[in-house]
Tab-separated table of C-alpha atoms in Angstrom:
chain	number	residue	atom	x	y	z
C	869	MET	CA	0.387	0.066	-0.262
C	870	ARG	CA	3.191	1.933	0.868
C	871	LEU	CA	4.216	1.892	-2.814
C	872	TRP	CA	1.103	2.809	-4.110
C	873	VAL	CA	0.787	5.886	-2.287
C	874	LEU	CA	4.379	7.285	-3.469
C	875	LEU	CA	3.586	6.436	-6.687
C	876	SER	CA	0.510	8.044	-6.719
C	877	LEU	CA	2.488	10.712	-5.764
C	878	LEU	CA	4.737	10.119	-8.103
C	879	LEU	CA	2.472	11.014	-10.161
C	880	LEU	CA	0.067	13.554	-9.626
C	881	GLN	CA	3.612	15.804	-9.405
C	882	GLU	CA	4.579	15.650	-12.964
C	883	ALA	CA	0.677	16.326	-14.008
C	884	LEU	CA	0.664	19.302	-12.042
C	885	PRO	CA	3.875	21.004	-11.941
C	886	HIS	CA	2.505	24.171	-10.763
C	887	VAL	CA	1.458	24.236	-6.778
C	888	ILE	CA	-1.764	26.060	-6.308
C	889	GLY	CA	-0.196	29.298	-4.238
C	890	GLN	CA	2.679	29.700	-5.658
C	891	PRO	CA	4.261	31.908	-8.867
C	892	ALA	CA	4.826	29.734	-12.269
C	893	LYS	CA	8.798	29.860	-13.072
C	894	SER	CA	9.176	32.477	-16.451
C	895	LYS	CA	10.824	30.565	-18.792
C	896	ARG	CA	13.949	31.704	-20.716
C	897	PRO	CA	14.438	32.491	-24.169
C	898	LYS	CA	16.159	29.553	-26.321
C	899	GLU	CA	18.719	30.726	-28.952
C	900	PRO	CA	18.749	28.986	-31.514
C	901	GLY	CA	20.382	25.382	-31.906
C	902	GLU	CA	19.557	24.631	-28.323
C	903	ASN	CA	16.969	22.096	-28.928
C	904	LYS	CA	18.632	20.288	-31.114
C	905	ILE	CA	19.468	16.842	-30.010
C	906	LYS	CA	23.811	16.342	-28.126
C	907	PRO	CA	25.150	13.001	-28.215
C	908	VAL	CA	26.067	11.228	-24.815
C	909	ASN	CA	28.489	7.902	-24.259
C	910	LYS	CA	26.318	6.895	-21.702
C	911	LYS	CA	26.167	3.587	-20.633
C	912	VAL	CA	22.915	1.880	-20.187
C	913	LYS	CA	22.688	-1.148	-17.052
C	914	PRO	CA	20.968	-3.865	-18.902
C	915	LYS	CA	17.539	-5.198	-16.906
C	916	THR	CA	17.573	-8.349	-14.405
C	917	PRO	CA	14.839	-10.034	-14.329
C	918	LYS	CA	12.710	-9.888	-10.627
C	919	THR	CA	13.608	-12.450	-8.714
C	920	LYS	CA	10.204	-14.157	-8.571
C	921	GLU	CA	9.915	-14.191	-12.616
C	922	ARG	CA	13.382	-16.212	-12.676
C	923	GLU	CA	12.137	-19.043	-9.532
C	924	SER	CA	8.290	-18.611	-11.497
C	925	VAL	CA	10.334	-20.411	-14.763
C	926	ASP	CA	13.368	-22.134	-12.900
C	927	SER	CA	10.694	-24.225	-11.736
C	928	SER	CA	8.423	-25.227	-14.562
C	929	LEU	CA	11.707	-26.468	-16.217
C	930	LYS	CA	12.649	-28.607	-13.601
C	931	SER	CA	9.499	-30.454	-14.596
C	932	GLN	CA	7.032	-30.499	-17.457
C	933	SER	CA	3.822	-33.291	-17.251
C	934	ILE	CA	3.715	-35.069	-20.549
C	935	LEU	CA	0.285	-36.547	-19.624
C	936	THR	CA	-2.734	-36.425	-21.709
C	937	GLN	CA	-6.480	-37.773	-21.857
C	938	VAL	CA	-7.608	-38.429	-25.143
C	939	MET	CA	-11.495	-36.940	-25.401
C	940	ASP	CA	-14.660	-37.579	-28.339
C	941	LYS	CA	-13.481	-36.489	-31.393
C	942	GLY	CA	-10.079	-36.201	-30.856
C	943	ASN	CA	-9.034	-33.678	-28.231
C	944	PHE	CA	-7.260	-33.446	-25.773
C	945	GLN	CA	-7.258	-32.336	-22.505
C	946	LYS	CA	-4.795	-31.758	-19.758
C	947	LEU	CA	-5.015	-33.914	-16.281
C	948	ALA	CA	-5.222	-33.254	-12.855
C	949	ALA	CA	-4.473	-35.067	-9.853
C	950	THR	CA	-7.633	-36.958	-9.560
C	951	LEU	CA	-9.312	-37.851	-12.336
C	952	SER	CA	-13.105	-39.327	-11.834
C	953	LEU	CA	-15.033	-41.508	-14.349
C	954	ALA	CA	-17.705	-43.763	-14.179
C	955	ALA	CA	-17.022	-47.857	-14.337
C	956	GLY	CA	-17.304	-49.614	-17.996
C	957	GLN	CA	-16.042	-46.447	-19.515
C	958	SER	CA	-13.207	-46.885	-22.062
C	959	VAL	CA	-9.713	-44.221	-21.312
C	960	GLU	CA	-7.238	-43.317	-23.616
C	961	LEU	CA	-3.722	-41.864	-22.093
C	962	ARG	CA	-1.511	-40.588	-24.043
C	963	CYS	CA	2.407	-39.622	-23.167
C	964	LYS	CA	4.696	-37.743	-25.157
C	965	GLY	CA	8.115	-39.092	-26.200
C	966	SER	CA	9.748	-41.296	-27.803
C	967	ASN	CA	10.638	-43.399	-25.536
C	968	VAL	CA	8.053	-43.670	-22.236
C	969	THR	CA	7.506	-46.139	-19.615
C	970	TRP	CA	4.455	-46.461	-17.735
C	971	ASN	CA	3.164	-46.899	-13.882
C	972	TYR	CA	-0.404	-48.795	-12.994
C	973	PRO	CA	-2.084	-50.614	-10.893
C	974	THR	CA	0.042	-53.750	-10.598
C	975	TYR	CA	-3.066	-56.547	-10.541
C	976	LEU	CA	-3.202	-55.840	-14.158
C	977	ASP	CA	-0.160	-57.253	-14.763
C	978	THR	CA	-0.463	-60.017	-11.963
C	979	PHE	CA	-3.430	-61.564	-14.699
C	980	LYS	CA	-2.043	-60.376	-17.555
C	981	ASP	CA	-5.404	-58.030	-18.338
C	982	SER	CA	-6.268	-58.566	-21.648
C	983	ARG	CA	-7.938	-55.057	-21.459
C	984	LEU	CA	-5.214	-53.078	-21.510
C	985	SER	CA	-3.514	-51.855	-24.015
C	986	ILE	CA	0.002	-49.887	-24.769
C	987	LYS	CA	1.366	-48.858	-27.624
C	988	GLN	CA	5.137	-46.732	-28.387
C	989	LEU	CA	4.542	-44.277	-31.280
C	990	ASP	CA	6.794	-42.068	-32.763
C	991	ARG	CA	5.978	-39.334	-30.650
C	992	TYR	CA	3.783	-40.428	-27.918
C	993	SER	CA	3.092	-44.027	-25.938
C	994	GLN	CA	-0.244	-44.551	-25.608
C	995	LEU	CA	-1.944	-45.843	-22.768
C	996	ILE	CA	-5.991	-47.657	-23.901
C	997	LEU	CA	-8.687	-49.282	-21.013
C	998	ALA	CA	-11.133	-51.193	-22.362
C	999	ASN	CA	-14.603	-51.912	-20.256
C	1000	SER	CA	-12.820	-50.696	-16.401
C	1001	THR	CA	-13.825	-51.655	-13.588
C	1002	ALA	CA	-13.778	-50.451	-9.633
C	1003	ALA	CA	-10.875	-52.630	-9.360
C	1004	ASP	CA	-8.985	-50.396	-11.573
C	1005	THR	CA	-8.898	-47.562	-9.589
C	1006	GLY	CA	-5.201	-46.416	-8.503
C	1007	GLU	CA	-2.634	-43.595	-10.116
C	1008	TYR	CA	-1.787	-44.349	-13.829
C	1009	SER	CA	1.984	-42.087	-14.530
C	1010	CYS	CA	4.159	-41.938	-17.209
C	1011	TRP	CA	8.042	-40.435	-17.438
C	1012	LEU	CA	10.556	-40.363	-20.547
C	1013	GLN	CA	12.960	-42.812	-19.774
C	1014	LEU	CA	17.209	-41.242	-21.379
C	1015	CYS	CA	19.295	-43.522	-22.627
C	1016	ASP	CA	23.401	-44.473	-22.395
C	1017	GLY	CA	23.657	-47.379	-24.934
C	1018	ASN	CA	21.832	-50.137	-22.305
C	1019	LYS	CA	22.314	-47.674	-19.639
C	1020	CYS	CA	18.745	-46.046	-19.350
C	1021	ARG	CA	17.326	-43.163	-16.600
C	1022	LYS	CA	13.876	-41.082	-15.447
C	1023	ASP	CA	14.317	-38.326	-16.811
C	1024	GLU	CA	12.665	-36.121	-13.600
C	1025	THR	CA	11.659	-32.439	-16.072
C	1026	LYS	CA	9.384	-34.662	-18.103
C	1027	THR	CA	6.913	-37.000	-16.146
C	1028	GLY	CA	2.792	-37.253	-15.804
C	1029	SER	CA	0.907	-38.400	-13.634
C	1030	THR	CA	-2.814	-38.970	-12.196
C	1031	TYR	CA	-5.028	-40.833	-10.182
C	1032	ILE	CA	-8.299	-42.479	-11.462
C	1033	PHE	CA	-11.434	-43.331	-9.515
C	1034	PHE	CA	-13.848	-45.504	-11.532
C	1035	THR	CA	-16.851	-44.900	-9.107
C	1036	ASP	CA	-19.284	-48.312	-9.036
C	1037	LYS	CA	-21.995	-48.047	-6.710
C	1038	GLU	CA	-21.874	-51.698	-6.144
C	1039	GLU	CA	-18.442	-52.156	-5.833
C	1040	LEU	CA	-17.580	-48.346	-3.081
C	1041	PHE	CA	-14.634	-50.048	-1.932
C	1042	VAL	CA	-11.352	-51.378	-4.538
C	1043	PRO	CA	-11.277	-54.996	-4.772
C	1044	THR	CA	-8.341	-56.149	-3.112
C	1045	PRO	CA	-6.596	-60.115	-4.319
C	1046	SER	CA	-6.330	-61.183	-0.767
C	1047	TYR	CA	-9.803	-60.019	1.906
C	1048	PHE	CA	-7.467	-60.282	4.488
C	1049	GLU	CA	-3.484	-58.158	4.920
C	1050	ILE	CA	-1.447	-58.337	8.057
C	1051	VAL	CA	-0.257	-54.466	8.796
C	1052	TYR	CA	2.854	-54.093	10.816
C	1053	LEU	CA	3.112	-50.836	13.359
C	1054	ASN	CA	6.084	-49.678	13.646
C	1055	PRO	CA	6.799	-46.276	16.305
C	1056	ASP	CA	9.078	-44.984	13.557
C	1057	LYS	CA	7.121	-44.299	10.761
C	1058	PRO	CA	3.988	-44.223	9.456
C	1059	ALA	CA	1.698	-47.219	8.605
C	1060	VAL	CA	-1.435	-47.755	6.389
C	1061	ILE	CA	-4.785	-49.580	6.788
C	1062	PRO	CA	-5.252	-50.139	3.237
C	1063	CYS	CA	-8.830	-49.352	2.689
C	1064	ARG	CA	-9.791	-47.486	-0.406
C	1065	VAL	CA	-12.833	-47.167	-2.663
C	1066	THR	CA	-13.840	-46.281	-5.738
C	1067	THR	CA	-15.475	-42.508	-4.894
C	1068	PRO	CA	-13.660	-40.046	-3.670
C	1069	SER	CA	-16.179	-38.206	-1.516
C	1070	ALA	CA	-17.251	-41.134	0.765
C	1071	LYS	CA	-18.244	-41.198	4.088
C	1072	VAL	CA	-15.472	-44.102	5.212
C	1073	THR	CA	-15.229	-45.124	9.547
C	1074	LEU	CA	-11.994	-47.935	10.294
C	1075	HIS	CA	-13.919	-50.305	13.138
C	1076	ARG	CA	-11.862	-52.273	15.531
C	1077	GLU	CA	-13.483	-55.599	15.557
C	1078	PHE	CA	-12.363	-57.101	18.766
C	1079	PRO	CA	-13.058	-54.842	21.417
C	1080	ALA	CA	-15.644	-53.905	18.332
C	1081	GLU	CA	-15.387	-50.298	18.562
C	1082	GLU	CA	-14.182	-46.948	15.845
C	1083	ILE	CA	-11.414	-45.341	15.864
C	1084	GLU	CA	-12.600	-41.962	15.241
C	1085	THR	CA	-9.573	-40.222	12.684
C	1086	ASP	CA	-8.635	-36.946	14.192
C	1087	GLY	CA	-6.999	-35.535	11.279
C	1088	THR	CA	-3.659	-35.017	12.891
C	1089	ASP	CA	-2.666	-38.897	13.997
C	1090	ILE	CA	-4.838	-40.702	12.139
C	1091	ILE	CA	-6.310	-39.604	9.633
C	1092	TYR	CA	-8.075	-40.742	5.991
C	1093	ASP	CA	-6.737	-40.364	1.880
C	1094	ALA	CA	-9.710	-41.559	0.061
C	1095	LYS	CA	-6.484	-43.185	-2.238
C	1096	LYS	CA	-4.372	-45.454	0.154
C	1097	GLY	CA	-6.636	-45.847	3.216
C	1098	PHE	CA	-6.588	-45.296	7.279
C	1099	VAL	CA	-2.863	-43.841	7.670
C	1100	PHE	CA	-1.197	-43.900	11.738
C	1101	GLN	CA	1.232	-41.493	11.439
C	1102	HIS	CA	2.923	-42.184	14.686
C	1103	PRO	CA	1.596	-45.455	15.618
C	1104	THR	CA	2.508	-46.498	18.875
C	1105	SER	CA	0.983	-50.136	20.962
C	1106	ASP	CA	-2.378	-48.624	21.829
C	1107	HIS	CA	-3.144	-48.850	17.499
C	1108	LYS	CA	-2.761	-52.931	17.831
C	1109	VAL	CA	-5.558	-55.407	18.104
C	1110	PRO	CA	-5.739	-57.094	20.493
C	1111	LYS	CA	-5.804	-60.612	20.990
C	1112	GLY	CA	-8.902	-62.316	19.331
C	1113	PRO	CA	-10.392	-65.552	18.026
C	1114	PRO	CA	-9.492	-66.636	14.344
C	1115	SER	CA	-9.496	-63.799	11.374
C	1116	THR	CA	-10.232	-66.439	8.334
C	1117	SER	CA	-11.738	-66.606	5.408
C	1118	ILE	CA	-13.621	-69.281	3.124
C	1119	ALA	CA	-12.608	-70.452	-0.553
C	1120	VAL	CA	-14.610	-72.928	-3.023
C	1121	SER	CA	-13.429	-74.017	-6.107
C	1122	SER	CA	-16.305	-73.501	-7.851
C	1123	SER	CA	-19.347	-72.559	-7.307
C	1124	ARG	CA	-21.714	-74.460	-9.421
C	1125	ALA	CA	-20.445	-78.004	-9.790
C	1126	GLY	CA	-21.684	-80.421	-12.100
C	1127	LEU	CA	-22.181	-84.363	-11.594
C	1128	SER	CA	-19.170	-86.724	-10.777
C	1129	ASP	CA	-16.923	-82.620	-10.391
C	1130	ARG	CA	-14.491	-82.710	-8.098
C	1131	VAL	CA	-14.851	-79.767	-5.284
C	1132	HIS	CA	-12.766	-77.907	-3.258
C	1133	VAL	CA	-13.417	-75.553	-0.434
C	1134	VAL	CA	-10.454	-74.222	1.059
C	1135	CYS	CA	-10.701	-72.886	4.646
C	1136	THR	CA	-7.671	-70.316	6.250
C	1137	VAL	CA	-6.593	-68.451	8.507
C	1138	LEU	CA	-3.837	-66.035	9.355
C	1139	GLY	CA	-2.223	-65.209	13.068
C	1140	GLU	CA	0.504	-65.170	15.209
C	1141	PRO	CA	3.011	-68.182	14.550
C	1142	ASP	CA	2.449	-69.748	18.209
C	1143	VAL	CA	-1.555	-69.547	18.215
C	1144	ASP	CA	-3.200	-73.220	17.223
C	1145	VAL	CA	-6.420	-73.688	15.248
C	1146	ASN	CA	-8.475	-76.399	15.019
C	1147	PHE	CA	-10.634	-77.045	12.452
C	1148	ARG	CA	-14.490	-77.835	12.412
C	1149	TRP	CA	-16.723	-78.601	9.493
C	1150	GLN	CA	-20.791	-78.829	8.421
C	1151	TYR	CA	-21.623	-80.202	5.109
C	1152	PRO	CA	-24.457	-81.911	3.045
C	1153	GLY	CA	-24.689	-84.971	3.725
C	1154	GLN	CA	-22.715	-84.936	6.643
C	1155	GLU	CA	-25.708	-86.194	9.179
C	1156	SER	CA	-25.872	-89.658	6.342
C	1157	GLY	CA	-22.661	-90.485	6.203
C	1158	ARG	CA	-21.182	-88.722	2.814
C	1159	PRO	CA	-17.694	-89.428	2.428
C	1160	VAL	CA	-15.434	-86.183	2.276
C	1161	ILE	CA	-11.817	-85.751	2.600
C	1162	ILE	CA	-10.619	-83.387	4.859
C	1163	GLN	CA	-7.109	-81.929	5.274
C	1164	ASN	CA	-5.601	-79.793	7.947
C	1165	PHE	CA	-1.962	-77.775	7.941
C	1166	TRP	CA	-0.275	-75.143	8.779
C	1167	ARG	CA	3.244	-73.463	7.309
C	1168	LEU	CA	5.111	-69.671	7.942
C	1169	ILE	CA	5.780	-67.130	6.384
C	1170	ASN	CA	8.208	-64.865	6.481
C	1171	ARG	CA	7.044	-61.100	6.148
C	1172	GLY	CA	10.562	-59.252	6.539
C	1173	ILE	CA	13.241	-58.870	9.736
C	1174	GLY	CA	11.404	-59.732	12.642
C	1175	HIS	CA	7.428	-60.488	11.083
C	1176	THR	CA	6.415	-63.958	10.563
C	1177	THR	CA	2.753	-65.059	10.092
C	1178	ARG	CA	0.785	-68.526	10.341
C	1179	ILE	CA	-0.914	-69.554	7.643
C	1180	SER	CA	-3.641	-72.611	8.621
C	1181	LYS	CA	-5.088	-74.302	6.815
C	1182	SER	CA	-8.358	-76.536	6.505
C	1183	VAL	CA	-8.819	-78.477	3.056
C	1184	LEU	CA	-12.915	-80.308	2.598
C	1185	LEU	CA	-12.613	-82.447	-0.709
C	1186	VAL	CA	-15.406	-84.381	-1.634
C	1187	GLU	CA	-14.595	-86.149	-5.382
C	1188	ASP	CA	-17.344	-87.453	-6.837
C	1189	PHE	CA	-19.847	-84.470	-6.643
C	1190	GLU	CA	-23.653	-85.823	-6.451
C	1191	ASP	CA	-27.020	-83.967	-5.867
C	1192	ILE	CA	-26.648	-84.579	-2.131
C	1193	ASP	CA	-23.433	-81.929	-1.846
C	1194	VAL	CA	-25.517	-79.540	-2.917
C	1195	GLY	CA	-25.985	-77.107	-0.073
C	1196	ASN	CA	-23.995	-75.087	2.779
C	1197	TYR	CA	-20.484	-75.970	3.291
C	1198	VAL	CA	-19.414	-74.044	6.539
C	1199	CYS	CA	-16.120	-73.856	8.260
C	1200	ILE	CA	-15.343	-73.480	12.546
C	1201	ALA	CA	-11.762	-72.030	13.381
C	1202	GLN	CA	-10.774	-71.739	16.933
C	1203	ASN	CA	-8.307	-70.748	19.102
C	1204	LEU	CA	-7.949	-70.144	22.725
C	1205	GLN	CA	-10.192	-66.305	22.206
C	1206	GLY	CA	-12.728	-67.868	20.432
C	1207	GLU	CA	-14.256	-69.015	16.880
C	1208	THR	CA	-15.268	-67.544	13.739
C	1209	THR	CA	-17.669	-69.304	11.438
C	1210	VAL	CA	-17.216	-69.264	7.195
C	1211	ALA	CA	-19.807	-70.427	4.827
C	1212	THR	CA	-20.090	-70.789	1.502
C	1213	LYS	CA	-22.724	-72.019	-1.059
C	1214	VAL	CA	-22.573	-74.955	-4.240
C	1215	GLU	CA	-25.194	-75.051	-6.186
C	1216	LEU	CA	-25.810	-77.681	-9.409
C	1217	LYS	CA	-24.577	-77.029	-12.774
């Protein structure tokens, strides 16, 4: 404000050279030739750009987004940090450059999904995802590779990234390959409980199973990020889930079986290395003495330094499926803290 006032006063003085109440100075008559401009050897100091302008130029050179979305009728749109599309739509992304690398949700590679195609053309790389689903929600990014012979490195100045939400009313949460996931709490770094959604505006709450209660997010120590889940900034022993009944899941080789088919029903428990689990089954034809084969076993998996998980499984096998085998298969897993019951249904083709 002070600078603006000073400039205004200077302009006012130039516009009004005669101050009110003072006589105007009389002008001296000019001598002949006085109006001619005399050459003067004056050094002109080059102007340097302002600091803010230089900073803005430098920052623009540091990173340049090369990612765009192909719209209808050949139009292109620069992508923001997030993008929301309805599940079922196809999406085409392009990255400028003759040697581009892409990053996308890993499960598309795991299952070698044919809906995804990537082509490198002369001046850009093209990524097309057809018939999108809620499970496709995730980060899509690309960058230019700088290569010298067989050695290549990422060009940090030419990258592009966006997180795409594929919204689906029937799938509010992003599906995952595994039903259970173990999260280790380390007081030296944040811990993330995966809980991603397909709609960025979804209201999500976190609940403890044992004892049953809601864990409140305070926006500081515990925050919710729709792209990740619940983030514990400073995990403590208070956040650890106390020991309780087994965390159990059930899966069947096929929910619809034909006569004479082999059917496997698998009951799985993830738990601590030193906790034993016992299994019991209820299945169709059990009361009439229908023969089935049941096998129980467990193994330890090393999840990292000092982190080991015990996987206990019970497999029920029906070797020659008949009408009597149609119905519900119930698995009951039990440990010292209690028991958990899960079930699945098998129908006839």
